[in-house]
mmCIF file of C-alpha atoms and ligand atoms in Angstrom:
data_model
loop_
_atom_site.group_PDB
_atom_site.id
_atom_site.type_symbol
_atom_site.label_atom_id
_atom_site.label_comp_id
_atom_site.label_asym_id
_atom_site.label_seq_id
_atom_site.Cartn_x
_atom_site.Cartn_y
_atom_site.Cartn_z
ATOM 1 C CA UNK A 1295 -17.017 13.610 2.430
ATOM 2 C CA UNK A 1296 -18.587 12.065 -0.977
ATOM 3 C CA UNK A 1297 -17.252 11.519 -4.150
ATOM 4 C CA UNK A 1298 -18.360 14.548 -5.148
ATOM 5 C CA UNK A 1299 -16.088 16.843 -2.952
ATOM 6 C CA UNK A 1300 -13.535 15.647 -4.917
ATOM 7 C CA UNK A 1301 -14.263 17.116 -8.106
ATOM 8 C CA UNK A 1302 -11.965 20.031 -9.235
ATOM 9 C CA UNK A 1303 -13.114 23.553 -10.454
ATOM 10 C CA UNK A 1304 -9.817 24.384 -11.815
ATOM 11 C CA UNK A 1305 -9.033 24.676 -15.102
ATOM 12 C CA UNK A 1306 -6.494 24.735 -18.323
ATOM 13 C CA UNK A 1307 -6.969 29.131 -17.569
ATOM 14 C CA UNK A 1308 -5.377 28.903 -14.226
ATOM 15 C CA UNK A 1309 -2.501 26.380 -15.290
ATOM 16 C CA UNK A 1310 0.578 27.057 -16.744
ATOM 17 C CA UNK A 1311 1.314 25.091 -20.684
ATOM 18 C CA UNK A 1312 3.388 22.814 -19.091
ATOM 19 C CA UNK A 1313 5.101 21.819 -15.917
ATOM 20 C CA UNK A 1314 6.631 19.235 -13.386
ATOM 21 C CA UNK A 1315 5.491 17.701 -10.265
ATOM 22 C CA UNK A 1316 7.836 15.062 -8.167
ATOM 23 C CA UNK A 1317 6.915 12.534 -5.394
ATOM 24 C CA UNK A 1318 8.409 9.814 -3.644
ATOM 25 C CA UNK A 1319 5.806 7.242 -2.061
ATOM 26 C CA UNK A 1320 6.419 4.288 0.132
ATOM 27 C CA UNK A 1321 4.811 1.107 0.089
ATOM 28 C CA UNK A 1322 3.109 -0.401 3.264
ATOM 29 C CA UNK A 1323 1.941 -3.856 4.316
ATOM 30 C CA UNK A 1324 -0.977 -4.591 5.769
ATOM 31 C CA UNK A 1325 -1.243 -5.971 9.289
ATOM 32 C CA UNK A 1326 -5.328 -6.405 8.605
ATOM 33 C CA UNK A 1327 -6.268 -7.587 5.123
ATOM 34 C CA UNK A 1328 -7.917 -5.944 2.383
ATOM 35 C CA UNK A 1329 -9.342 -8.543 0.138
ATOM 36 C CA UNK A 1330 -12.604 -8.444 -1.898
ATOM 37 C CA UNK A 1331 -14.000 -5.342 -3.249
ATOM 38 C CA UNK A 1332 -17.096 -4.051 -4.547
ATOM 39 C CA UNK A 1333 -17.490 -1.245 -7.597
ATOM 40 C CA UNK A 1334 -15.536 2.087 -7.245
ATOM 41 C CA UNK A 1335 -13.037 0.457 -5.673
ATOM 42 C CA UNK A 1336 -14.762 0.330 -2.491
ATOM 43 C CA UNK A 1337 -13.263 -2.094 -0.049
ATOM 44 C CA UNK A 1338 -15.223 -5.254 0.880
ATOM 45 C CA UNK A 1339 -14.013 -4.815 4.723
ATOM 46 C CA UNK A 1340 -11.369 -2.031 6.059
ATOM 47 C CA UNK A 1341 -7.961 -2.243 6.766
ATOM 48 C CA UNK A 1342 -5.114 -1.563 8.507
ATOM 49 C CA UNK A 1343 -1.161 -0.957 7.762
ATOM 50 C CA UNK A 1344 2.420 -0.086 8.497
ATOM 51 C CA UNK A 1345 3.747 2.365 5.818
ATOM 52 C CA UNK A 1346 6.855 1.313 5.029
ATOM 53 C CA UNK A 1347 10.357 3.124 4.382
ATOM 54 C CA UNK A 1348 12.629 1.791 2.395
ATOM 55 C CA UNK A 1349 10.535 0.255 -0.534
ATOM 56 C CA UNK A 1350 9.111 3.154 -2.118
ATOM 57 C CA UNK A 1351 8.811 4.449 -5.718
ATOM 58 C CA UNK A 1352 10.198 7.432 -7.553
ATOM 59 C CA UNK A 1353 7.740 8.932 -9.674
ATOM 60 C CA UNK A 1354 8.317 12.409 -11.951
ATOM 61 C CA UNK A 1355 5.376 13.423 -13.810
ATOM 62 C CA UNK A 1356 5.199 16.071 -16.353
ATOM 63 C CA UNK A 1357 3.160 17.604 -18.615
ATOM 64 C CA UNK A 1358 1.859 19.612 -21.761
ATOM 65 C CA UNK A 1359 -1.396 20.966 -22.507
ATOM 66 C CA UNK A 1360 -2.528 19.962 -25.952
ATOM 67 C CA UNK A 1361 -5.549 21.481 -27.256
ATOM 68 C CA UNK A 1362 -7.985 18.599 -28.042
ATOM 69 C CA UNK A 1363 -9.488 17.259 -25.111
ATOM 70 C CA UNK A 1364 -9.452 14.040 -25.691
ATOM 71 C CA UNK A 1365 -8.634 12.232 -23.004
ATOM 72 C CA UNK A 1366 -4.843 12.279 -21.670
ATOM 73 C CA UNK A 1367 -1.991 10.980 -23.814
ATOM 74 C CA UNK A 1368 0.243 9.044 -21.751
ATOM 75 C CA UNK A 1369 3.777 8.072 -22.184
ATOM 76 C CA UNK A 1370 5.599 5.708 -19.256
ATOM 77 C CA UNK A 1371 9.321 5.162 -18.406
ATOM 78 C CA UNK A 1372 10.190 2.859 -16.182
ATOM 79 C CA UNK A 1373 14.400 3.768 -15.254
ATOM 80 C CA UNK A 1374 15.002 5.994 -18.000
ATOM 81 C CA UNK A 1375 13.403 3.371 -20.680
ATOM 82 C CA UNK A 1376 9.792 3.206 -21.863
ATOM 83 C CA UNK A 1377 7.980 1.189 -20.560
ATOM 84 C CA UNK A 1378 4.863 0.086 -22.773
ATOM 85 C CA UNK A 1379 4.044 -2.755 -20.175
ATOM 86 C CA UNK A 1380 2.838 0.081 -17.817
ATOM 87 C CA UNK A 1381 0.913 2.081 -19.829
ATOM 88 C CA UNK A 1382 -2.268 0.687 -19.782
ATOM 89 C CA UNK A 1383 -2.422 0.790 -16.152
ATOM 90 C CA UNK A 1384 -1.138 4.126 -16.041
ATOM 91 C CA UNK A 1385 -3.966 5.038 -18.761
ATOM 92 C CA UNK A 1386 -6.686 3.370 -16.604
ATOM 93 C CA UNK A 1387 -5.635 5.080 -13.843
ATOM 94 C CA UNK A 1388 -5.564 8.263 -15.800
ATOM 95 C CA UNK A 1389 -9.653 7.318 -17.388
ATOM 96 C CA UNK A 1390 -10.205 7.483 -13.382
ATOM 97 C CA UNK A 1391 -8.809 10.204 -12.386
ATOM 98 C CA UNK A 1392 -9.749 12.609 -14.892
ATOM 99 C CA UNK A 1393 -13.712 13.112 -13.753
ATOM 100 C CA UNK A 1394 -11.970 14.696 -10.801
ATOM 101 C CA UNK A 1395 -9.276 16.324 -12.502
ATOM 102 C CA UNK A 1396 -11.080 17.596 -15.432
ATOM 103 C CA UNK A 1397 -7.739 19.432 -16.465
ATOM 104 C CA UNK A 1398 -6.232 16.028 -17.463
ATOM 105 C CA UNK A 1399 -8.218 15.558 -20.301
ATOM 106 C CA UNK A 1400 -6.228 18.080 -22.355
ATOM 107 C CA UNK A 1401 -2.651 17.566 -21.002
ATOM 108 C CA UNK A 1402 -0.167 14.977 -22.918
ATOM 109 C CA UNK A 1403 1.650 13.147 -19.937
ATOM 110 C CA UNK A 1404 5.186 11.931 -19.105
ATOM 111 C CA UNK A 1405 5.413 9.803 -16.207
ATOM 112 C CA UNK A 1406 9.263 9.130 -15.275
ATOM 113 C CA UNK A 1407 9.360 6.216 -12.353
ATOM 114 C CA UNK A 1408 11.973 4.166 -10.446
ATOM 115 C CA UNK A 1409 11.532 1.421 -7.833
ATOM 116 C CA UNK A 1410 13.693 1.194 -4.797
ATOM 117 C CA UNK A 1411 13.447 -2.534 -5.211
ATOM 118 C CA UNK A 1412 13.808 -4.253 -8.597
ATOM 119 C CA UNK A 1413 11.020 -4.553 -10.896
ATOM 120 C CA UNK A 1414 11.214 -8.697 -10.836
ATOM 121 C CA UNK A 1415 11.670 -8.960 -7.289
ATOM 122 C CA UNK A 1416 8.283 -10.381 -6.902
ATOM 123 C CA UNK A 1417 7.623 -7.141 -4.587
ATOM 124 C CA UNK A 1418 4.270 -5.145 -5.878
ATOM 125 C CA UNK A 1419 4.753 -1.740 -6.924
ATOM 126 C CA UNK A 1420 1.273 -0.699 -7.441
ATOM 127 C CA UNK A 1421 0.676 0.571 -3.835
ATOM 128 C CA UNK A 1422 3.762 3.116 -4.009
ATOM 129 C CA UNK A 1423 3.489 3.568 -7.823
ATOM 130 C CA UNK A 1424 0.249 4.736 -7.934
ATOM 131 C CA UNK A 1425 0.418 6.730 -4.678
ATOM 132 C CA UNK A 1426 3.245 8.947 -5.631
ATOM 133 C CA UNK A 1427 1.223 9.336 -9.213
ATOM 134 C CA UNK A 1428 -1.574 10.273 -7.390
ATOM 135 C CA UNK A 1429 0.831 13.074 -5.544
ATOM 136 C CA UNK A 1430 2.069 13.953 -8.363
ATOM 137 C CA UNK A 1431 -1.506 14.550 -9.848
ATOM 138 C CA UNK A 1432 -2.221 16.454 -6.632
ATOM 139 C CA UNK A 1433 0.466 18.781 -6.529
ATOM 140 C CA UNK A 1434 -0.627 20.076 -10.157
ATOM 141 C CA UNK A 1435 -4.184 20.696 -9.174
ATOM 142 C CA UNK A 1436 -2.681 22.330 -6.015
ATOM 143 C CA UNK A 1437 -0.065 25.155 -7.748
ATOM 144 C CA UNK A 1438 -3.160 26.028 -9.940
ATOM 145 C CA UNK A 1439 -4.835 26.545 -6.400
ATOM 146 C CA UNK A 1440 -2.784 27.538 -3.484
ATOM 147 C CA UNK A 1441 -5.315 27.917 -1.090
ATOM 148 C CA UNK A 1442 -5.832 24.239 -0.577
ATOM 149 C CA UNK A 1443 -5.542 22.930 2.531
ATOM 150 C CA UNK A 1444 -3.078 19.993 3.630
ATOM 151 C CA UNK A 1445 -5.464 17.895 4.990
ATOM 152 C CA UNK A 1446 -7.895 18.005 2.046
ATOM 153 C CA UNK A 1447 -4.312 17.364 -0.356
ATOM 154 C CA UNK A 1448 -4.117 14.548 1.190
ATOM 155 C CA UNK A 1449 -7.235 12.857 1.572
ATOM 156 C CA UNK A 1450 -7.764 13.519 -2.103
ATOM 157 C CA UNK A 1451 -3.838 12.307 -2.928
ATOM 158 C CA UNK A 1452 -5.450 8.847 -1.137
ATOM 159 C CA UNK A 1453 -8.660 9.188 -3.101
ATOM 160 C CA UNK A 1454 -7.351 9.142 -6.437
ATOM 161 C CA UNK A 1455 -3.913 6.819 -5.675
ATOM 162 C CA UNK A 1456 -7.275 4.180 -4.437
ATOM 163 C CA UNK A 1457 -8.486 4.280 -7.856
ATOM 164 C CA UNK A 1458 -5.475 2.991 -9.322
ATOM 165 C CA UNK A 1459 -4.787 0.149 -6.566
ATOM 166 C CA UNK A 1460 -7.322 0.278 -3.023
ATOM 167 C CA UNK A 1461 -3.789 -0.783 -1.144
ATOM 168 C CA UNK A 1462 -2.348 2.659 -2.514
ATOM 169 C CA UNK A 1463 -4.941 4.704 -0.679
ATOM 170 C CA UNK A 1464 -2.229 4.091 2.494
ATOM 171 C CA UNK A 1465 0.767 4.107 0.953
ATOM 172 C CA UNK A 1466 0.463 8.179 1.722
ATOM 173 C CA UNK A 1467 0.837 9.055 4.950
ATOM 174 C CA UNK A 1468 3.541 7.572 7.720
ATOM 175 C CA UNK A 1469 2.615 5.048 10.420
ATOM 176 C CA UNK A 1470 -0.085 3.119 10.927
ATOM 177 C CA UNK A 1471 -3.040 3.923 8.483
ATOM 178 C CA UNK A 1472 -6.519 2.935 8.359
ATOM 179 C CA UNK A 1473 -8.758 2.660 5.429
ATOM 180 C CA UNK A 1474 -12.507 1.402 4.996
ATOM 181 C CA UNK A 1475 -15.692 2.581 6.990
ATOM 182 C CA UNK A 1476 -15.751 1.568 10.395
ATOM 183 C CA UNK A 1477 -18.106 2.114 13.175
ATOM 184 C CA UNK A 1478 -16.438 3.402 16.061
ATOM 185 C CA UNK A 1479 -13.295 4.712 14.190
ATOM 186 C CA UNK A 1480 -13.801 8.308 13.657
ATOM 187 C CA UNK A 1481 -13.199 9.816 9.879
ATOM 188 C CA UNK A 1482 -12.980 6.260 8.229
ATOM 189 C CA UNK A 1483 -14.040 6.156 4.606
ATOM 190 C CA UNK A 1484 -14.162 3.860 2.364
ATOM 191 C CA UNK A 1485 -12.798 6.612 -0.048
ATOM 192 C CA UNK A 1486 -9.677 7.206 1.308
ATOM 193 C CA UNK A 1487 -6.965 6.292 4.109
ATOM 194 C CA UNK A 1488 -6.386 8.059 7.572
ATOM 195 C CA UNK A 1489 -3.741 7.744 9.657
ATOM 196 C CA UNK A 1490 -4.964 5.745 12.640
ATOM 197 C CA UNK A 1491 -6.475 7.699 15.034
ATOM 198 C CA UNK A 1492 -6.314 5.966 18.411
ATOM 199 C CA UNK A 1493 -3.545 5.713 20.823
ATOM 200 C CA UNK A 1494 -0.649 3.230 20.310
ATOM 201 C CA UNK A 1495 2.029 2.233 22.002
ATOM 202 C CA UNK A 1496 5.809 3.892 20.937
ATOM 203 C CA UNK A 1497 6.708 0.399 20.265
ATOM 204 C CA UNK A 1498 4.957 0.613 16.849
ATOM 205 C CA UNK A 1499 6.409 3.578 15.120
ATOM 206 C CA UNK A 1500 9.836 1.946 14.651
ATOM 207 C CA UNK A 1501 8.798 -1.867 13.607
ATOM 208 C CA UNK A 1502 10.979 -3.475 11.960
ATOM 209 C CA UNK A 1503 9.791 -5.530 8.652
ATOM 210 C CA UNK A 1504 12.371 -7.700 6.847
ATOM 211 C CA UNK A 1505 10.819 -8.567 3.450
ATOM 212 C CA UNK A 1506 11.873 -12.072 2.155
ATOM 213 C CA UNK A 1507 12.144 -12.897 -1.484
ATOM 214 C CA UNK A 1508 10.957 -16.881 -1.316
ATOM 215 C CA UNK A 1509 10.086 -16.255 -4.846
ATOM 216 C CA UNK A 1510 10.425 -14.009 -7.682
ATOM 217 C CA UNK A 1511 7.895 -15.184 -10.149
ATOM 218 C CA UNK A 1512 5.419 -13.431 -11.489
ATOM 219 C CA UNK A 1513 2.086 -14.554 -9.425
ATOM 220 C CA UNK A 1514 -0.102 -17.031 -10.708
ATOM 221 C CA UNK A 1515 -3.650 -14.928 -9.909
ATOM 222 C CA UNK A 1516 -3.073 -10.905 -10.095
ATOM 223 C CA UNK A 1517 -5.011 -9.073 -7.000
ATOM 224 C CA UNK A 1518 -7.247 -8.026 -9.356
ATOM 225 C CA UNK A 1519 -8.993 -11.165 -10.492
ATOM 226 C CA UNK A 1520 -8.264 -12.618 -6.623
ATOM 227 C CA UNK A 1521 -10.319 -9.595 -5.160
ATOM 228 C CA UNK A 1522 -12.990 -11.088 -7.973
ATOM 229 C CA UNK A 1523 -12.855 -14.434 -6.817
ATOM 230 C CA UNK A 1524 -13.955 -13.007 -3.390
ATOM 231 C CA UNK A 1525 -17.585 -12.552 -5.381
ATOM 232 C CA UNK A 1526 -19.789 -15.783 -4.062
ATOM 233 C CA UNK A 1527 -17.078 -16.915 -2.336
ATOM 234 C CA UNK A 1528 -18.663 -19.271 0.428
ATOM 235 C CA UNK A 1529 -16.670 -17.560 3.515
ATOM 236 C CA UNK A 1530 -16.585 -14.267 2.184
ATOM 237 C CA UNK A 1531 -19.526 -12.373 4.674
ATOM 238 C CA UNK A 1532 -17.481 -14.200 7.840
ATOM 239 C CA UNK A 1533 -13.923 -13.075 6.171
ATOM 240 C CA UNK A 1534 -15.173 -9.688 6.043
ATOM 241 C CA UNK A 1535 -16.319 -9.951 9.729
ATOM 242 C CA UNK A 1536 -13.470 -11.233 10.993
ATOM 243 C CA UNK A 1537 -11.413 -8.218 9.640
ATOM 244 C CA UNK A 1538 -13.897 -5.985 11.417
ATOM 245 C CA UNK A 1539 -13.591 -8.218 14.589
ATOM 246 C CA UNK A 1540 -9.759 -7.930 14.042
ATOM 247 C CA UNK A 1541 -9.713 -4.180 13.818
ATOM 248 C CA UNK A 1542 -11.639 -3.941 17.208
ATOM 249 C CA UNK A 1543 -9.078 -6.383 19.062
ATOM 250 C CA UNK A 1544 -6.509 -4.302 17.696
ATOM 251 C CA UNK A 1545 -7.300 -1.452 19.085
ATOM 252 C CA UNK A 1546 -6.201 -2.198 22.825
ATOM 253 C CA UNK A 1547 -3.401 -4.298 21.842
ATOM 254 C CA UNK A 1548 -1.640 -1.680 19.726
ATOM 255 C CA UNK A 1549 -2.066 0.649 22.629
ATOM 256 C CA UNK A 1550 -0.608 -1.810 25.359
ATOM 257 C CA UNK A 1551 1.954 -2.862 23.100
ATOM 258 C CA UNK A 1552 0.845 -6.390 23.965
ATOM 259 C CA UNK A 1553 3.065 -7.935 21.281
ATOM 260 C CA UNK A 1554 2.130 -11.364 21.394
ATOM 261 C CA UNK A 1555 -1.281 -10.890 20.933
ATOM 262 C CA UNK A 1556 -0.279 -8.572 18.225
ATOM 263 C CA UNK A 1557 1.746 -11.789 16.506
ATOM 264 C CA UNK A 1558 -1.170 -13.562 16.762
ATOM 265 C CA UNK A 1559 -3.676 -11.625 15.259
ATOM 266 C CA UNK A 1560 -1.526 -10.142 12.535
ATOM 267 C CA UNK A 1561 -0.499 -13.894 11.710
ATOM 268 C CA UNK A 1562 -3.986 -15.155 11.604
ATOM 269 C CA UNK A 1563 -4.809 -12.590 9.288
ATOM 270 C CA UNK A 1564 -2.221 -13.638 6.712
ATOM 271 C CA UNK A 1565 -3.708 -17.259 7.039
ATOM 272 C CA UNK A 1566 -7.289 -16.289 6.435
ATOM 273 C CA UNK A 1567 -5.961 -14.250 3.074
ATOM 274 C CA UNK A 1568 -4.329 -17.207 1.672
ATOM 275 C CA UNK A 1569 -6.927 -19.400 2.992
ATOM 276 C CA UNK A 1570 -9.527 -17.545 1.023
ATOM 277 C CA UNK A 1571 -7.667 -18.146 -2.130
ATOM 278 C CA UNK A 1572 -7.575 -21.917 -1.333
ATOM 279 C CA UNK A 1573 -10.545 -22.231 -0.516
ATOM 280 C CA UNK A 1574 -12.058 -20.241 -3.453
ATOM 281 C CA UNK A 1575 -13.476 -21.201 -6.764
ATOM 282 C CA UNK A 1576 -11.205 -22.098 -8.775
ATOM 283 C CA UNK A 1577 -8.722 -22.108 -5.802
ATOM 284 C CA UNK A 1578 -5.702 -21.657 -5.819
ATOM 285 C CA UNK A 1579 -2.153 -20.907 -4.085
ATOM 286 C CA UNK A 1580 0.543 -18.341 -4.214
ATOM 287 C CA UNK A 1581 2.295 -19.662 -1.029
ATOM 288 C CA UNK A 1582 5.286 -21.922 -2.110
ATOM 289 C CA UNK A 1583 7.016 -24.789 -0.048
ATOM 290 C CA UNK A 1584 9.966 -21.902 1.363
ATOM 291 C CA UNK A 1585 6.753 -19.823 2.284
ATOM 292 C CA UNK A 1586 5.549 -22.569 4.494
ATOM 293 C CA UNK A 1587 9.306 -23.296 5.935
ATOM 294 C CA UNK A 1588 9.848 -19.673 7.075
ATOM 295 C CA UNK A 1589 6.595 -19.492 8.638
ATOM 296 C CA UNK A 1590 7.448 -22.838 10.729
ATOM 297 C CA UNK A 1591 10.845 -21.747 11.530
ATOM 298 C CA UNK A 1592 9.630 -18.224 12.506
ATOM 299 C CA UNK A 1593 6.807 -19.831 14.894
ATOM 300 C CA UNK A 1594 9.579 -22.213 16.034
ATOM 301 C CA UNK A 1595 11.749 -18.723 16.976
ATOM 302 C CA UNK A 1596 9.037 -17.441 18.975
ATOM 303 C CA UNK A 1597 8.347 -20.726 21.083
ATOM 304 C CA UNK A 1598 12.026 -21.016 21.862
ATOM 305 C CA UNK A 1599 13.093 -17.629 22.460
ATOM 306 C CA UNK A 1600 10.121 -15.560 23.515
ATOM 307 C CA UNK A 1601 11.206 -12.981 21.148
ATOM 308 C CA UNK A 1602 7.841 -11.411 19.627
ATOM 309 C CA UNK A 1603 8.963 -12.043 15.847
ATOM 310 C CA UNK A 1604 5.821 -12.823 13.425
ATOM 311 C CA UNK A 1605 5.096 -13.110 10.108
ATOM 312 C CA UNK A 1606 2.756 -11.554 7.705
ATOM 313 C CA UNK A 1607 2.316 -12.183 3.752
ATOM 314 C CA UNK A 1608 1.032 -9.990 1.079
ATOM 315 C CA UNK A 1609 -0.674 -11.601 -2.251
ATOM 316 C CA UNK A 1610 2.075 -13.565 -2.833
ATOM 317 C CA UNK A 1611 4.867 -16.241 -1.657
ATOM 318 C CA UNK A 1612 7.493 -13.500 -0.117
ATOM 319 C CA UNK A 1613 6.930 -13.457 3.693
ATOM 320 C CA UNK A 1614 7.340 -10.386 5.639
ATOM 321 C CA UNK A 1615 9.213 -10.400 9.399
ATOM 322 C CA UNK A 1616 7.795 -8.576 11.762
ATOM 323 C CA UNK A 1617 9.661 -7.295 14.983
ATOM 324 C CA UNK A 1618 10.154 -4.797 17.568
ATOM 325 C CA UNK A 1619 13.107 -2.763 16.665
ATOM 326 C CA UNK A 1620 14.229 -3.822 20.524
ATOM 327 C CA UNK A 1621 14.468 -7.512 19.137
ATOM 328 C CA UNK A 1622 16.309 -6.345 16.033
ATOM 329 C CA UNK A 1623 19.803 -7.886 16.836
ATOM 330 C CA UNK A 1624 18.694 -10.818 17.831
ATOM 331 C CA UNK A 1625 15.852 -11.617 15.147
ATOM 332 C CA UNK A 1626 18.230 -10.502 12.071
ATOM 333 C CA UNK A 1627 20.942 -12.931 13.554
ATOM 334 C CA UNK A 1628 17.425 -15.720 13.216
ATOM 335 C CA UNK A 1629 16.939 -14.313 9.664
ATOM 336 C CA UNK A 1630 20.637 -14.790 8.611
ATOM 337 C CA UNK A 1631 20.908 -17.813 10.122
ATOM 338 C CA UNK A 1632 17.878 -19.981 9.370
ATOM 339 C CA UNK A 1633 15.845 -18.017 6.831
ATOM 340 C CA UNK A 1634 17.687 -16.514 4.348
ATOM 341 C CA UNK A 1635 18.468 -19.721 2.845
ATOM 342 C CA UNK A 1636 14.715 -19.853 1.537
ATOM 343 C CA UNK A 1637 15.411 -16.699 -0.187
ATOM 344 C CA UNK A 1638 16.045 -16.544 -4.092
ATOM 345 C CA UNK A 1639 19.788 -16.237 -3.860
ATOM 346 C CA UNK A 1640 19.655 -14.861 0.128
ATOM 347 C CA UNK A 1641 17.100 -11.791 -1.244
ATOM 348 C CA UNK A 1642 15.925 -9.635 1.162
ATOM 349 C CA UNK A 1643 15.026 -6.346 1.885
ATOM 350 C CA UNK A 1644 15.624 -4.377 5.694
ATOM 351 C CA UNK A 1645 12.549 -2.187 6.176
ATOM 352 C CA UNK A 1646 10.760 -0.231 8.700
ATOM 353 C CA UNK A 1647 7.674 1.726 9.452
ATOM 354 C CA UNK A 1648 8.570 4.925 7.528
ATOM 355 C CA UNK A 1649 7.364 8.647 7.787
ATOM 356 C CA UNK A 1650 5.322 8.575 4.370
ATOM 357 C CA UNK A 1651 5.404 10.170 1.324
ATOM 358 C CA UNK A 1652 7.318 13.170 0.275
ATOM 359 C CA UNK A 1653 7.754 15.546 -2.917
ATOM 360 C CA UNK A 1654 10.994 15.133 -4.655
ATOM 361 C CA UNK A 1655 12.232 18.730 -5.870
ATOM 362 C CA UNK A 1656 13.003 21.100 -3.299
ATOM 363 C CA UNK A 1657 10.572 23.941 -4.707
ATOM 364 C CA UNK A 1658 7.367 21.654 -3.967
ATOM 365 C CA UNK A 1659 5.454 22.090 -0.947
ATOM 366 C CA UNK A 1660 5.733 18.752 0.927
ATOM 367 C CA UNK A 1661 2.502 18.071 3.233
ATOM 368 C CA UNK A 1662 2.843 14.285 3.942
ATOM 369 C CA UNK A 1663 5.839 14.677 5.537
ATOM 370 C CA UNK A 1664 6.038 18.201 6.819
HETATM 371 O O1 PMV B 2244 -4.405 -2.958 -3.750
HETATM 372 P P1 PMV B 2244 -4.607 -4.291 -4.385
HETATM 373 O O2 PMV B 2244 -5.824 -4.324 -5.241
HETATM 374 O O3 PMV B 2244 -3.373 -4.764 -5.069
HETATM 375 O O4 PMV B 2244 -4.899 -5.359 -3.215
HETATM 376 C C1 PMV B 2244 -3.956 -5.653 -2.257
HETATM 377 C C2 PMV B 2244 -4.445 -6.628 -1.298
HETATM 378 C C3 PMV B 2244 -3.453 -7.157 -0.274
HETATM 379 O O5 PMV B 2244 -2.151 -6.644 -0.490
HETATM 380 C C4 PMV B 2244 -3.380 -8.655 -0.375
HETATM 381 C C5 PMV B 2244 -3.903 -6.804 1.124
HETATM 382 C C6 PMV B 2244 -3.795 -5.369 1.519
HETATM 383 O O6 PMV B 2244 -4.658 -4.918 2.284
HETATM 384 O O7 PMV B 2244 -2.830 -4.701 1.103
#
């Protein structure tokens, strides 16, 4: 598929004045690491993740045609309050959208959004917020054309929830997904996320991931001007090739369900993130000293017990556990016990590979979770 594909022939004719659309999205981590981009949002290398469950966003979206088209009008709400901080990511987002969904351009929006986490927990809500917007945008092009097919709905939900944040692109669908052009993977694109299409063990579809909050601060470097810094970065070309090396080892071990190898990979892959940003120009780090404490104590764990517990970080200090749900007892005893005291107040969060997205009002036809 091309960019093109995506374009919609519907119009204001074939679209009611005004309307709703309602989506809940989930957030996912990656286990292989998006980071560095080039224009169009194209990733630099693909990726890999584990949508997530219980960290998701809430989003309502409705709408009003007006009848100058100049652009969409966009209003954000962020629990029932405006939220003015949002808008002009919402409105780029929006500005991107709209050569595909020409309709936009003469519809005044209303987005209406919630986290399942709160907004200053230091967890990123661009992945699920800009997925279930991107739902949301789909299911309005979709009533105006019922014939649309699920699978096309949702590669185009991922196409469009990329251009607001590439990470977004899998915050769709349940499971593992894959995103980024790959030889050997069959339907990768750069353009949008698939769910993974190989074999894996039954291990995976029930991982546990307890997300800790080792800091709450806003981050030093946004993604956005870290994915920049990837530009001339000295180790970029052998970052990129790692990933791709990554993704090929991962393909075996996901279907053994060799764990430990799977700790090791997904570990090293957190490292070489961070490591890019240290080693960068300017450098610099978003890991703090509790960052560094849980990851020792968590590699301790795994020495000692054999238990297959890991680690893996986002763009940020908060560490996320990995673990079979098997091991669950016995690594959320470890977390209790010697990590949560590196949490802000004890913060965490008890999530799972989830099912992926679905719409919120019961008169919507669902398609990512069927
Ligand atoms: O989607 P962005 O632009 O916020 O980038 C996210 C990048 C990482 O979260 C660090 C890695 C990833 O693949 O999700």
């Amino acid at each position: 598929m091309t960019t093109s594909d995506f374009i919609s022939r519907i119009t204001r004719a074939s679209m009611p004045d005004s309307g709703t659309a309602g989506w809940m999205a989930p957030s996912n981590i990656a286990l292989v690491k998006y980071w560095g981009k080039r224009p169009g949002q194209i990733p630099a290398n693909p990726s890999l993740s584990f949508t997530l469950n219980a960290s998701c966003t809430r989003t309502e979206l409705r709408y009003r045609f007006h009848n100058e088209a100049t652009g969409p009008g966009v209003k954000v709400f962020l629990d029932g309050t405006p939220a003015p901080d949002f808008k002009p990511k919402v409105r780029q987002f929006m500005g991107r959208a709209l050569p595909y969904l020409p309709f936009l351009g003469q519809m005044e929006l209303e987005v209406h959004t919630s986290n399942s986490f709160p907004h200053s927990s230091g967890i990123a809500s661009s992945a699920s917020g800009m997925a279930a917007l991107a739902l949301c945008l789909m299911t309005l092009e979709r009533n105006a054309d019922p014939e649309m097919d699920d699978a096309f709905f949702l590669s185009k939900a991922s196409f469009l929830a990329r251009l607001g944040s590439g990470s977004a692109s899998r915050s769709i669908e349940g499971g593992l997904i894959f995103w980024g052009e790959h030889e050997g993977v069959p339907g990768s694109s750069d353009l949008f996320a698939i769910p993974y299409p190989f074999e894996t063990h039954a291990v995976f579809d029930s991982y546990c991931d307890t997300i800790l909050l080792v800091d709450k601060g806003k981050k030093s470097v946004s993604s956005t001007a870290g994915h920049g810094l990837m530009e001339g970065h000295p180790f970029a070309e052998s970052r990129f090739q790692q990933a791709r090396n990554n993704l090929d080892s991962l393909q075996s071990i996901l279907r053994e369900g060799d764990l430990h190898a799977f700790a090791a990979l997904v570990e090293t892959e957190a490292l070489s993130l961070h490591a890019m940003m240290m080693s960068g120009s300017p450098s610099y780090l978003l890991m703090k000293p509790g960052t560094l404490s849980v990851i020792e104590e968590i590699r301790e764990f795994r020495r000692e017990t054999g238990h297959p517990v890991c680690f893996t970080l986002d763009a940020g200090a908060n560490v996320h556990v990995l673990y079979p749900e098997a091991s669950s007892e016995e690594a959320y005893s470890f977390i209790k016990d010697r990590l949560l005291r590196y949490c802000v107040e004890g913060h965490h969060i008890c999530d799972q590979v989830g099912k992926g997205a679905r719409p919120l009002s019961p008169g919507v036809r669902s398609t990512a979770v069927l």
